[in-house]
Amino acid sequence: MAVLLATGLGAALVPAVNAAPQQAAGTTCETATDWVAGTWYPAGSIVRYNGSYYRAEHENPGYDPVISHWYWHPYSCDGGGQNPGPGSFVVSEAQFNQMFPNRNSFYTYSGLVAALSSYPGFANTGSEEVKRREAAAFLANVSHETGGLVHIVEENTANYPHYCDPGQPFGCPAGQAAYYGRGPIQLSWNYNYKAAGDALGIDLLGNPWLVQNDPAVAWRTALWFWNTQPGAGTMSGHQAIVSGAGFGESIRSINGSEECNGRNPGQVQSRVTTFQNFSALLGTTPGGNLYC
């Protein structure tokens, strides 16, 4: 991952003459269709867009769900298609806001909850203590990577061309400087965008900008890395917590080549302190093996 150097149904309306076709009200996750530009969507409509679900908070003539956040909110189809709410995640919205009081509005709680369906084992494996510990560990690392969910993209633009590995068979179709760090765990390098996109069913190699424009996609890439990638270590962050290997191994996975084995103890301590604070907030314990 890149290193940040600066620590972004209501009733259907009757369409006007010549208006685009209207989607039927009462859409559910089971009947949701792919979003289509120019289609009239009543409030409460649910659509699929780039592998994620969105609910129309206000009626609209087919505005893009990513661009028009006032009209569309990320939506979770867990729990029988109900809106994300208390109890659907071990972290409540109030706790999330307490963890990130200065967060960028891009990083929405609803976007995170909507992304959870991609990895149902996340913060949902083992005892209640372990579930909460994993959420705290993930969010502590996220906080460190983004300066408290403030930064959406890597700030040092001079690094941007560095993240294209032309030796990959798929190359860098979006441009040499297109694969810089983005999102909660600062996804970077063309091969990581390719792998994450393949896993999530999204063309992130061709359109890496989705990670900085769509909150649910951004969270899904972070959960992809956390749940499946060993990174610089030998196991994923998810495996590190649920197996008892400890928080230190999650640090090794994310940025071990720069921080572990005594390379940058200040950065490691920052992650650990945040993890301890988040664990206390969630009513769990941090466990052992905190350092790498």
Backbone as a ProteinNet text record, in pm:
[ID]
protein_1_A
[PRIMARY]
MAVLLATGLGAALVPAVNAAPQQAAGTTCETATDWVAGTWYPAGSIVRYNGSYYRAEHENPGYDPVISHWYWHPYSCDGGGQNPGPGSFVVSEAQFNQMFPNRNSFYTYSGLVAALSSYPGFANTGSEEVKRREAAAFLANVSHETGGLVHIVEENTANYPHYCDPGQPFGCPAGQAAYYGRGPIQLSWNYNYKAAGDALGIDLLGNPWLVQNDPAVAWRTALWFWNTQPGAGTMSGHQAIVSGAGFGESIRSINGSEECNGRNPGQVQSRVTTFQNFSALLGTTPGGNLYC
[TERTIARY]
83	0	87.5	37.3	115.4	127.9	231.3	251.4	212.1	119	79.6	189.1	220.5	329.3	277.6	145.8	90.9	16.7	78.2	70.1	206.3	-813.1	-970.6	-1083.9	-3958.4	-4041.8	-4162.5	-4117.2	-4226.7	-4299.7	-4414	-4494.4	-4417	-4447.7	-4377.8	-4435.4	-4350.7	-4395.4	-4444.2	-4544.5	-4585.9	-4487	-4419.7	-4317.2	-4378.1	-4303.7	-4346.7	-4344	-4405.4	-4405.4	-4261.4	-4232.3	-4099.5	-3996.3	-4043.6	-3947.9	-3901.7	-3785.7	-3733	-3824.7	-3818.9	-3903.1	-3883.9	-3991.9	-3987.3	-3971.2	-3885.2	-3870.8	-3983.7	-4038.9	-4146.6	-4099.4	-4185.6	-4154	-4159	-4103	-4106.5	-3996.9	-3889.9	-3778.2	-3714.3	-3674.1	-3600	-3465.6	-3378.4	-3249.3	-3267.2	-3370.5	-3393.2	-3436.7	-3504.2	-3554.7	-3477.3	-3375.1	-3298.4	-3232.4	-3227.6	-3162.6	-3042.4	-2960.2	-2846.7	-2895.6	-2827.5	-2861.3	-2847.3	-2942.4	-2940.4	-2956.7	-2863.7	-2871.4	-2997.6	-3064.9	-3183.2	-3312	-3304	-3424	-3473.6	-3604	-3657.4	-3666.1	-3604.7	-3605.3	-3679.9	-3794.4	-3863.1	-3778.8	-3804.9	-3737.3	-3763.7	-3661.1	-3671.7	-3628.1	-3605.7	-3559.1	-3419.6	-3394.8	-3264.2	-3205.4	-3080.6	-3014.4	-2877.7	-2824.9	-2686.2	-2599.1	-2481.8	-2390.4	-2249	-2173.9	-2036.2	-2026.4	-2122.3	-2117.2	-2170.2	-2208.2	-2263.3	-2409.1	-2482.7	-2623	-2636.8	-2731.5	-2760.4	-2911.3	-2955.8	-3097.3	-3119.8	-3222.2	-3255.5	-3317.7	-3247.4	-3302.3	-3400.9	-3383.6	-3474.2	-3496.6	-3616.6	-3646.4	-3551.7	-3517.7	-3423.6	-3431.3	-3392.4	-3401.5	-3279.6	-3230.1	-3118.8	-2982.8	-2968.2	-2836.3	-2742.3	-2615.1	-2513.2	-2504.8	-2517.4	-2512.6	-2382.9	-2272.9	-2144.6	-2131	-2179.2	-2160.3	-2262.6	-2386.5	-2494.5	-2528.7	-2447.7	-2467.4	-2591.2	-2643.8	-2766	-2883.9	-2879	-2987.5	-2973.6	-2852	-2828	-2739.3	-2770.7	-2685	-2647.6	-2524.9	-2491.2	-2589.7	-2618.2	-2722.6	-2673.1	-2703.5	-2666.2	-2785.5	-2762.7	-2869.9	-2867.3	-2786.5	-2788.1	-2914	-2952.9	-3064.7	-3197.8	-3216	-3344.8	-3370.2	-3264.7	-3281.7	-3318.2	-3295.4	-3327.2	-3210.8	-3239.9	-3135.6	-3035.4	-2908.4	-2811.4	-2856.1	-2846	-2888.1	-2814.6	-2848.5	-2784.6	-2796.8	-2687.9	-2688.2	-2643.5	-2636.3	-2593.7	-2441.5	-2371.6	-2226.1	-2186.9	-2076.9	-2037.7	-1998.6	-1976.8	-1948.2	-2072.7	-2126.3	-2242.4	-2197.8	-2293.5	-2259.5	-2206.3	-2263.6	-2215.1	-2070.4	-2037.1	-1898.7	-1805.5	-1849.9	-1770.8	-1740.7	-1842.2	-1821.7	-1728.4	-1734.8	-1644.9	-1500.9	-1481.8	-1347.8	-1287.4	-1372.7	-1323.1	-1395.9	-1371.2	-1444.7	-1414.1	-1299.9	-1260.4	-1257.4	-1327.7	-1318.7	-1373.7	-1318.9	-1371	-1510.1	-1604.1	-1741.7	-1752.1	-1648.1	-1646.5	-1656.2	-1590.2	-1584.5	-1710.7	-1817.9	-1945.1	-1956.5	-2028	-2058.9	-2145.7	-2242.1	-2328.8	-2249.6	-2143.7	-2058.3	-1984.7	-1938.2	-1869.3	-1965.2	-2084.8	-2181.2	-2224.2	-2240.8	-2277.9	-2169.5	-2045.2	-1932.8	-1917.7	-1977.1	-1956.7	-2002.3	-2102	-2153.6	-2049.9	-1946.6	-1841	-1757	-1745.9	-1665.7	-1741	-1839.4	-1926.5	-1856	-1735	-1661.4	-1594.5	-1583.3	-1516	-1594.4	-1525.2	-1586.8	-1709.8	-1709.7	-1823.1	-1775.9	-1649	-1588.2	-1540.4	-1573.1	-1527.1	-1620	-1564.5	-1641.9	-1675.4	-1766.9	-1801	-1678.4	-1592.8	-1469.2	-1380.3	-1366.6	-1281.7	-1344.3	-1475.2	-1541.6	-1513.5	-1528	-1504.4	-1356.1	-1271.8	-1127.3	-1086.7	-1144.8	-1109.5	-1154.9	-1276	-1323.1	-1231	-1190.4	-1099.9	-965.4	-914.3	-783.8	-788.6	-890.9	-905.9	-916.6	-1002.7	-1025.4	-905.5	-829.2	-707.6	-604.9	-587.1	-494.2	-543.6	-673.2	-732.8	-707.3	-726.3	-704.5	-560.8	-467.2	-326.1	-295.3	-350.4	-322.2	-377.5	-482.4	-553.7	-554.1	-477.3	-477.3	-612.4	-677.5	-807.1	-921.4	-909.7	-1007.7	-1022	-912	-909.9	-869.3	-765	-710.8	-774.8	-816	-873.9	-767.4	-676.1	-568.5	-434.4	-332.7	-196.1	-160.5	-101.8	-79.1	46	146.2	270.5	255.6	217.2	192.7	319.1	433.9	559.3	572.4	502.2	507.7	420.4	326.7	223.8	278.2	377	426.5	496.2	533.5	608	524.1	390.8	303.6	257.8	323.9	293.8	405.7	370.9	467.2	440.4	515.6	489.6	518.2	584.9	616.1	496.2	388.2	267.1	203.6	147.9	91.5	-23	-91	-203.9	-160.7	-36.3	16.5	-56.4	-60.8	-122.6	-217.5	-330.5	-418.3	-475.8	-484.4	-539.2	-433	-308.7	-199.8	-96.5	26.1	136.4	117.7	57.3	45.4	-93	-167	-307.6	-327.4	-223.2	-243.8	-184.4	-194.1	-146.9	-240.8	-198	-274	-409.4	-512	-648.9	-722.4	-816.1	-908.4	-856.4	-933.6	-902.6	-770.8	-725.1	-593.3	-499.5	-532.4	-444.9	-401.1	-498.7	-472.2	-379.5	-272.8	-176.8	-116.8	-55.6	5.7	-100.4	-63.4	-156.5	-196.9	-105.4	-140.5	-238.5	-232.9	-331	-468.2	-472.5	-600.8	-661.4	-577.1	-624.6	-680.1	-605.9	-647.8	-773.9	-777.9	-896.3	-1018	-1000.5	-1111.8	-1163.8	-1072.2	-1112.9	-1191.9	-1145.9	-1212.9	-1350.4	-1364.8	-1489.6	-1582.7	-1536.2	-1617.9	-1630.9	-1524.3	-1522.9	-1396.4	-1403.2	-1283.9	-1204.9	-1130.1	-1048.6	-917.6	-873.3	-753.2	-780.7	-896.6	-932.4	-987	-1044.5	-1102.7	-1066.1	-939.7	-898.6	-961.6	-1012.4	-1070.8	-1197.1	-1257.2	-1374.3	-1342.9	-1219.2	-1182.5	-1185.6	-1166.8	-1172.6	-1304.2	-1393.3	-1522	-1641.6	-1629.8	-1741.6	-1706.5	-1773.8	-1738.7	-1749.7	-1852.7	-1868.4	-1755.9	-1716.3	-1604.5	-1475.7	-1454.8	-1335	-1327.2	-1437.6	-1438.8	-1422	-1480.2	-1467.9	-1323.4	-1248.3	-1107.5	-1028.1	-1060.5	-991.1	-1022	-1149	-1186.8	-1127	-1112.6	-1044.6	-902.7	-829.7	-691.9	-687.5	-767.3	-765.4	-798.9	-895.3	-944.3	-868.7	-796.9	-739.3	-590.1	-528.8	-390.7	-289.4	-183.2	-78.8	14.3	15.4	102	246.9	309.5	449.9	467.6	358	365.9	337.1	285.9	257.4	109.7	27.5	-115.4	-188.4	-318.6	-398.7	-425.7	-469.9	-508.1	-619.3	-716	-826.8	-773.9	-684.7	-628.1	-549	-476.6	-394.3	-479.4	-595.5	-678.6	-756	-822.9	-909.1	-828.3	-702	-618	-546.4	-544.7	-472.9	-328.8	-285.5	-147.5	-123.8	-228.3	-218.9	-212.7	-235.6	-240.5	-109.7	1.7	131	142.9	81.8	87.8	3	-99.4	-176.6	-94.8	-12.1	78	177.6	229.4	326.7	264.7	141.1	71.2	59.1	21.4	-8.2	117.9	212.8	331.2	454.8	463.3	573.6	711.4	723.3	854.9	910.5	822	866	866.4	786.8	767	811.4	814.2	838.7	987.5	1016.2	1154.3	1238.6	1177.4	1249.3	1271.1	1213.2	1240.5	1178.3	1057.6	991.2	901	961	883.7	779.1	803	705.4	575.3	587.4	468.8	394.1	468.6	406.3	332.1	395.2	330.8	203.6	204.6	85.2	-30.6	-2	-106	-156.4	-63.3	-99.2	-184.1	-144.8	-220.6	-362.8	-375.7	-509.4	-591.2	-529.2	-597.8	-644.7	-560.8	-599.3	-718.2	-715.3	-825.2	-954.9	-945.7	-1065.4	-1119.8	-1030.5	-1074.8	-1154.4	-1104.6	-1175.1	-1311.4	-1315.8	-1441.4	-1544.4	-1498.5	-1589.1	-1614.9	-1557.1	-1582.2	-1516	-1396.5	-1323.4	-1180.4	-1099.4	-959.4	-870.9	-752.4	-664.1	-591.7	-591.8	-520.6	-369.6	-296.8	-151	-86.8	46.5	124.6	88.7	99.9	58.3	160.7	286.4	392.8	450.4	514.3	572	723.1
-118.1	0	124.5	228.4	350.9	414.1	491.3	561.8	706.7	756.5	896.4	982.1	1088.1	1171.9	1297.3	1315.7	1430.7	1380.6	1313.2	1270.6	1227	1280.7	1347	1246.7	454.1	397.1	470.8	515.4	604.9	591.3	667	660.1	713.6	656	697.3	827.7	916.1	1038.5	1008.9	1081.6	1069.3	1144.9	1079.2	1146.9	1251.5	1355.8	1461.3	1407.7	1479.3	1440.9	1430.6	1324.4	1297.5	1261.3	1237.7	1196.9	1055.3	1019.4	884.7	784.5	656.8	554.3	549.8	522.6	521.8	381.1	363.2	232.9	216.2	96	70.8	91.8	152.3	169.2	34.4	27.6	-94.3	-191.9	-144.5	-231.5	-290.5	-416.9	-480.9	-526.4	-575.2	-625.5	-742.7	-823.4	-940.2	-900.9	-788.1	-746.8	-629.4	-583.7	-468.3	-498.1	-396.8	-408.7	-315.3	-331.4	-242.1	-100.3	-2.7	137.5	171.2	250	293.1	444.2	512.5	657.8	696.7	802.2	851.2	783.4	686.9	622	697.3	720	790.4	693.3	730.2	645.7	714	659.4	713.5	693.3	772.9	754	613.2	547.9	411.8	306.8	345.3	248.8	199.2	71.9	12.3	-37.3	-1.7	-40.9	-99.8	-173.9	-220.3	-128.5	-96	-10.4	-51.9	-101.5	-146.3	-247.1	-338.8	-445.7	-410.2	-283.2	-240.3	-199.4	-195.4	-154.3	-10.9	62.5	199.3	217.7	298.2	328.6	476.8	507.2	646.5	711.7	804.9	878.9	985.7	1032.9	1130.3	1090.6	1112.3	1079.9	1156.4	1094.5	1160.2	1098	1174.3	1126.7	1047.7	957.6	871.2	930.3	1009.5	1061.8	948.4	965.9	867.6	848.6	725	703.9	748.3	746.1	784.8	936.3	1006.3	1151.2	1223.3	1172.3	1243.6	1177.2	1202.2	1136.3	1186.3	1305.2	1352.2	1267.7	1221.2	1141.6	992.9	944.6	801.9	778.7	674.5	632.8	486.2	446.8	303.8	225.9	104	24.8	-116.5	-171.6	-308.2	-399.1	-511.5	-608.4	-719.5	-706.8	-803.1	-783.9	-886.2	-874.1	-858.7	-929.7	-927	-801.8	-732.8	-614.9	-490.7	-491.1	-371.8	-273.4	-147.4	-46.6	-78.1	-44.9	-67.1	4.4	-60.7	2.5	-56	-10.8	-62.3	-214	-281.1	-425.2	-497.4	-428.2	-493.3	-500.3	-431.6	-429.5	-406.3	-466.1	-453	-310.4	-226.1	-84.3	-4	70.8	154.1	279.8	348.3	473	576.3	579	673.8	643.7	516.1	480.4	514.3	488.9	523.4	673	753.5	898.7	940.7	868.9	900.1	865	757.3	717.6	817.8	874.2	959.6	1094.8	1176	1302.6	1402.5	1388.6	1484.4	1420.5	1310	1236.8	1317.3	1285	1338.5	1280	1363	1317.2	1204.7	1186.5	1076.4	941.2	930	802.9	784.5	738.9	726	593.4	596.9	474.7	383	440.5	359.2	289.8	357	294.3	174.9	187.3	75.7	-40.5	-12.8	-119.7	-188	-108.4	-166.6	-259.1	-230.6	-311	-442.7	-455.2	-573.3	-702.1	-692.4	-813.3	-881.6	-808.2	-868.8	-967.7	-945.7	-1032.9	-1058.6	-1148.9	-1169.1	-1222.2	-1277	-1323.8	-1212.3	-1094.1	-982.8	-935.8	-925.3	-882.5	-966.3	-1090	-1179.9	-1323.8	-1337.8	-1469.4	-1482	-1593.3	-1616	-1556.6	-1534.3	-1480.8	-1333.8	-1282.7	-1140.2	-1053.8	-1097	-1023.5	-1016.5	-1129.4	-1133	-1052.7	-1060.4	-982.3	-832.9	-786.4	-644.4	-609.5	-703.2	-681	-665	-748.6	-736.6	-603	-559.8	-429.5	-318.4	-324.8	-224.3	-225.9	-345.9	-358.5	-302.7	-339.9	-289.9	-137.8	-83.2	60.7	138.2	76.1	143.7	155	49.8	56.3	153.4	152.3	247.1	390.1	414.7	548.5	594.5	502.7	537.6	566.2	485.7	500.9	630.4	683.5	798.2	921.8	920.2	1035.3	1057.2	948.2	958.5	967.7	898.3	902.5	1043.9	1114.1	1248.2	1240.2	1163.7	1159.2	1048.2	1082.5	984.7	930.4	1015.5	974.8	1011.6	942.7	972.1	1114.8	1185.7	1328.4	1360.7	1277.1	1304.8	1262.3	1356.3	1323.7	1279.6	1313.1	1270.9	1118.6	1052.3	906.2	837.6	910.2	846.7	757.9	802.8	716.9	590.8	588.9	477	349.4	362.1	248	172.1	193.2	117.6	17.2	-110.5	-215.7	-259.5	-207	-238.6	-383.1	-455.5	-594.6	-686.8	-634.4	-715.4	-735.8	-854.4	-880	-786.2	-731.1	-640.4	-495.1	-466.7	-331.7	-231.5	-106.7	3.4	78.5	17.7	77.1	212	244.3	374.7	483.9	446.7	545	513.2	550.9	516	571.3	688.2	753.8	737.7	632.8	619.5	529.6	462.7	360	397.4	523.3	574.9	530	553.2	509.7	577.4	497.7	549.4	467.7	533.4	464.1	436.9	363.4	345.7	276.1	186.1	124.9	163.7	271.8	326.8	220.7	162.6	64.9	126.6	56.9	110.3	-3.3	32.9	-54.7	-114.9	-120.8	-172.8	-316.8	-399.6	-539.3	-553.7	-462.6	-467.6	-421	-318.4	-276.9	-389.2	-460.4	-571.6	-683.3	-720.6	-829.5	-793.7	-671.6	-628.9	-622.2	-566.3	-557.1	-693.2	-785.9	-921.2	-986.9	-968.2	-1029.8	-969.7	-840.9	-770.4	-759.3	-802	-793.2	-652.8	-573.9	-434.9	-412.8	-335.9	-307.5	-193.2	-224.9	-122.4	-98.9	-193.8	-171.5	-64.6	-71.4	28.1	156.2	149.8	268.7	274.2	299.8	305	420.6	520.3	637.5	604.8	488.7	447.6	441.9	408.2	394	528.7	636.8	767.7	839.7	780.5	844.3	773.1	645.8	566.7	513.6	563	520	370.1	305.4	161.4	84.6	128	63.3	83.2	202.5	229.4	135.3	123.7	33.1	-112.2	-150.3	-288.6	-323.6	-229.7	-258.7	-275	-195.1	-207.7	-341.9	-383.1	-512.5	-627.4	-608.9	-711.1	-732.9	-624.3	-639.1	-700.4	-646.7	-692.7	-841.1	-887.7	-1023.9	-1128.3	-1086.6	-1185.9	-1172.8	-1059.8	-1037.9	-1041	-1119.5	-1118.9	-999.4	-932	-815.4	-849	-772.5	-795.5	-902.8	-960.1	-1061.1	-1200.4	-1284.7	-1424	-1457.4	-1359.5	-1381.9	-1249.9	-1259.7	-1138	-1079.2	-953.2	-892	-970.1	-1015.1	-1095.7	-1221.1	-1292.5	-1414.4	-1383.3	-1272.8	-1236.1	-1221.2	-1157.9	-1134.3	-1258.5	-1325.7	-1438.3	-1560.7	-1570.9	-1684.9	-1660.9	-1535.2	-1502.7	-1463.1	-1455.2	-1413.4	-1270.4	-1189	-1057.1	-939.9	-822.3	-698.1	-671.1	-710.4	-685.3	-748	-864.5	-929.5	-856.5	-785.3	-704.8	-584.7	-531.1	-422.7	-474.7	-593.5	-651.8	-671.4	-713.6	-734.1	-603.4	-497.2	-369.9	-292.8	-284.3	-202	-253.7	-386.3	-443.7	-415	-401.7	-377	-241.7	-150.1	-16.2	3.6	-74.7	-44.6	-153.8	-278.3	-386.5	-413.8	-501	-538.4	-416.5	-322	-204.8	-94.3	-104.1	-3.7	132.7	134	261	245.3	239.3	210.6	317.1	441	546.4	523.2	481.7	453.3	332.7	230.4	111.7	149	228.8	268	348	431.1	507.1	413.6	310.4	213	141.3	98	22.3	106.4	230.2	317.4	338.5	361.2	377.4	250.6	136.5	8	-10.3	20.8	8.6	99	221.5	314.8	266.1	216.9	169	42.9	-44.2	-164.1	-127.3	-30.3	14.6	73	151.4	212.5	106.2	-4.2	-110.2	-213.8	-193.3	-282.8	-417.8	-419.3	-544.6	-524.6	-629.3	-621.7	-632.7	-575.2	-581	-714	-798	-925.4	-905.8	-1011	-1004.1	-982.3	-984.2	-972	-844.3	-731.9	-604.8	-549.3	-587.5	-526.6	-625.3	-570.2	-654.9	-638.2
0	0	0	-54.7	-62.4	74.4	95.3	220.4	201.4	281.6	273.2	335.5	269.5	319.2	387.2	394.2	463.9	587.2	661.5	804.5	845.1	68.1	25	-13.2	-98.7	-211.9	-219.8	-181.4	-186.4	-317	-329.4	-450.6	-569.1	-685.6	-806.4	-857.1	-901.7	-964.5	-1105.3	-1150.7	-1289.2	-1375.2	-1468.1	-1544.9	-1636.5	-1659.7	-1751	-1893.3	-1981.6	-2121.7	-2171.2	-2244.8	-2299.2	-2193.4	-2069.5	-1966.7	-1994.5	-1936.8	-1955	-1886.3	-1925.7	-1863.7	-1713.1	-1641.7	-1495.8	-1443.3	-1343.6	-1280.6	-1179.5	-1170	-1075.5	-933.2	-850.8	-709.7	-640.1	-521.2	-442.9	-477.4	-542.1	-577.8	-452.8	-462.3	-354.6	-409.5	-322.1	-368.6	-464.7	-440.3	-523.5	-664.6	-679	-809.6	-867.9	-796.8	-843.9	-977.9	-1064	-1193.8	-1198	-1299	-1314.7	-1343.5	-1285.6	-1308.5	-1456.2	-1507.4	-1647.2	-1651.3	-1712.1	-1725.2	-1800.6	-1755.4	-1822.9	-1781.8	-1690.1	-1638.6	-1515.7	-1505.2	-1388.2	-1270.7	-1159.1	-1040.7	-926.9	-882.9	-765.8	-639.7	-538	-409.9	-359	-309.2	-259.6	-358.5	-484	-583.3	-546.7	-573.3	-546.6	-678.1	-703.5	-827.2	-797	-894.1	-888.6	-974.1	-922.8	-997.2	-961.4	-1059.9	-1038.6	-924.9	-918.3	-819.3	-682.9	-659.4	-531.7	-550.4	-440.3	-444.5	-393.6	-453.9	-412.2	-402.6	-306.3	-287.2	-314.8	-393.8	-425.9	-303.1	-244.4	-131.4	-178.4	-301.6	-362.6	-508.1	-557.5	-696.6	-788.3	-901.9	-991.9	-1130.4	-1231.7	-1371	-1416	-1329.1	-1367.8	-1344.6	-1236.1	-1204.6	-1165	-1194.5	-1162.7	-1011	-959.8	-814.7	-749.5	-823.7	-765.4	-755.1	-854.8	-858.7	-771.2	-767.3	-699.7	-567.2	-465.7	-337.5	-263.7	-298.7	-234.3	-279.7	-403.8	-459.1	-427.7	-418.2	-397.5	-276.4	-197.6	-88	-106.7	-71.6	-74	12.5	-26.6	38.6	61.4	179.2	211.2	191	124.6	103	206.5	309.2	418.2	501.7	572.6	664.5	594.9	482	416.1	337.5	296.3	213	288.9	419.7	497.6	491.3	514.6	518	628.3	609.3	715.2	841.5	952.4	1076	1193.8	1314.7	1434.7	1441.6	1473.2	1485.2	1360.1	1245.9	1123.5	1113.9	1202.1	1205.1	1350.1	1392.6	1532.8	1569.2	1470.2	1493.5	1457.9	1551.3	1522.2	1448.8	1389.6	1321.6	1419.1	1539.8	1640.8	1679	1693.2	1724.9	1609.9	1488.4	1369.6	1367.9	1394.8	1396.9	1509.7	1622.3	1733.2	1699	1624.9	1583.2	1486.1	1399.2	1291.7	1292.3	1394	1406.6	1295.8	1231.7	1127.8	989.8	973.1	847.7	730.4	613.6	489	465.8	420.4	401.7	298.6	218	121.2	190.5	305.3	375.7	460.4	398.2	466.7	541.4	651.6	725.5	639.9	567.6	482.9	372.8	321.4	221.5	277.4	402.3	467	488.9	541.4	568.4	438.5	331.9	202.9	150.2	183.1	134	208.9	325.8	408.6	341.4	252	188.5	100.5	60	-22	57.6	189.4	274.5	405	401.9	518.1	641	626.8	742.9	821.1	760.9	826.8	948.7	1062	1188.3	1220.2	1174.4	1194.1	1212.5	1259	1278.4	1422.7	1485.8	1621.8	1725.9	1844.8	1955.9	1931.9	2014.5	2004.7	2029	2120.4	2148.7	2024.9	1953.9	1835	1721.5	1706.5	1602.4	1620.7	1743.2	1770.6	1759.5	1798	1786.2	1640.4	1552.8	1411.5	1353.9	1388.7	1341	1388.9	1515.8	1570.1	1499.1	1469.9	1404	1262.8	1188.8	1052.1	1052	1136.2	1135.2	1189.6	1279.1	1327.4	1216.4	1139.9	1027.1	921.2	896.3	802.1	847.5	976.1	1029.8	1006.4	1029.3	1009.6	863.7	774.2	631.8	573.2	632.1	572.6	660.3	768.7	858.1	924.5	964.8	1028.9	930	818.1	708.3	652.7	645.8	586.6	440.2	411.1	275.5	193.2	72.9	-18.9	-112.2	-154.9	-245.1	-184.2	-231.7	-188.9	-226	-133.5	-155.2	-235.6	-229.7	-301.6	-447.1	-532.3	-673.1	-745.9	-692.3	-755.4	-755	-662.6	-655.7	-760	-819.4	-900.8	-1013.7	-1093.2	-1202.9	-1153.6	-1027.1	-970.2	-963.5	-959.5	-931.7	-1055.4	-1167.9	-1288.8	-1312.3	-1308.2	-1340.4	-1484	-1581.8	-1722.4	-1757.1	-1668.9	-1694.9	-1679.6	-1622.7	-1610.3	-1747.9	-1776.5	-1910.1	-1946.6	-1846	-1872.2	-1876.8	-1840.8	-1849.1	-1762.7	-1810.9	-1736.6	-1830.2	-1866.2	-1968.1	-1931.5	-1803	-1763.5	-1763	-1792.1	-1792.7	-1686.8	-1713.4	-1624	-1483.6	-1471.5	-1340.9	-1280.1	-1318.6	-1276.4	-1155.2	-1107.2	-1006	-870.1	-836.3	-707.9	-595.3	-471.8	-355.6	-344.1	-325.1	-308.5	-203.3	-135.5	-48	91.6	171.4	313.3	343.9	254.6	275.5	161.8	93.1	-10	-111.6	-178.4	-284.1	-388.6	-424.6	-521.3	-603.9	-714.2	-814	-907.1	-1036	-1137	-1108.2	-1058.5	-1032.7	-916.7	-818.7	-710.4	-758.4	-842.9	-900.2	-983.9	-1060.8	-1141.8	-1052.7	-951.5	-864.1	-785.4	-731.3	-656	-746.5	-865.9	-959.7	-1001	-1027	-1063.6	-950.4	-827.4	-712.8	-687.9	-714.7	-684.5	-804	-921	-1040.7	-1095.2	-1081.7	-1127.5	-1209.2	-1316.5	-1396.7	-1334.1	-1229.8	-1165.7	-1238.2	-1318.2	-1398.6	-1502.6	-1565	-1665.7	-1607.3	-1487.6	-1425.4	-1277.4	-1246.3	-1105.2	-1029.5	-1100.6	-1035.3	-958.2	-985.1	-907.6	-758.7	-725.3	-584.5	-513	-583.4	-519.4	-542.9	-622.6	-651.6	-590.2	-558.9	-508	-368.9	-263.6	-127.4	-106.2	-163.2	-142.8	-211.2	-331.7	-400.6	-321.7	-269.3	-190	-70.5	3.3	118.6	76.9	-37.3	-82.5	-115.8	-173.9	-202.9	-74.1	26.9	154.9	219.7	212.5	269.3	188.9	56.6	-25.5	24.5	42.3	87.6	226.5	318.4	457.3	468.6	391.2	405.5	324.3	220.9	129.7	103.5	133.4	89.1	204.1	190.1	292.5	282.9	167.2	152.5	177.9	265.5	298.1	404.3	452.4	556.8	505.4	593.3	559.1	570.4	610.3	626.5	609.7	583.9	572.4	710.8	714.9	841.3	909.4	831.2	885.8	953.4	885.2	942.9	1069.7	1068.4	1183.4	1309	1296.1	1414.2	1454.6	1360.1	1399	1441.8	1397.2	1436.4	1568.2	1614.2	1735.7	1712.8	1586.4	1558.4	1604.8	1605	1665.2	1570.1	1627.7	1551.5	1479	1540.3	1478.2	1340.6	1323	1192.3	1089.1	1132.7	1037.4	991	1079.6	1038.9	935.8	961.5	868.6	730.7	727.5	601	523.7	591.9	524.4	488	579.2	551	622.5	632.5	708.5	654.4	523.2	464.6	504.7	546.9	586.3	737.6	810	951.8	1048.1	1006.4	1101	1120.9	1218.4	1252.9	1287.3	1358.7	1408.2	1308.3	1189.4	1086.5	1118.6	1175.1	1203.1	1324.9	1442.7	1563.7	1595.5	1554.9	1580.7	1506.1	1381	1301.9	1357.3	1396.2	1454.8	1583.1	1667.9	1793.1	1767.5	1664.2	1629.6	1595	1517.4	1483.3	1608.2	1693.1	1812.6	1907.5	1928.8	2018.6	1968.3	1838.9	1781.6	1798.2	1775.6	1792.2	1936.4	2030.2	2170.4	2203.2	2151.6	2176.1	2112.4	1988.7	1919.5	1986.9	2035.7	2106.1	2230.6	2305.7	2425.5	2389.9	2282.8	2239.8	2202.3	2142.3	2099.6	2208.7	2325.1	2437.4	2424.8	2365	2352.1	2398.6	2390.5	2428.4	2305.2	2307.4	2189.7	2173.5	2275.1	2264	2270.9	2239	2247.7	2111.4	2111.8	1987.9	1911.7	1978.5	1918.9	1821.9	1836.4	1756.6	1655.2	1552.6	1449.6	1444.2
[MASK]
++++++++++++++++++++++++++++++++++++++++++++++++++++++++++++++++++++++++++++++++++++++++++++++++++++++++++++++++++++++++++++++++++++++++++++++++++++++++++++++++++++++++++++++++++++++++++++++++++++++++++++++++++++++++++++++++++++++++++++++++++++++++++++++++++++++++++++++++++++++++++++++++++++

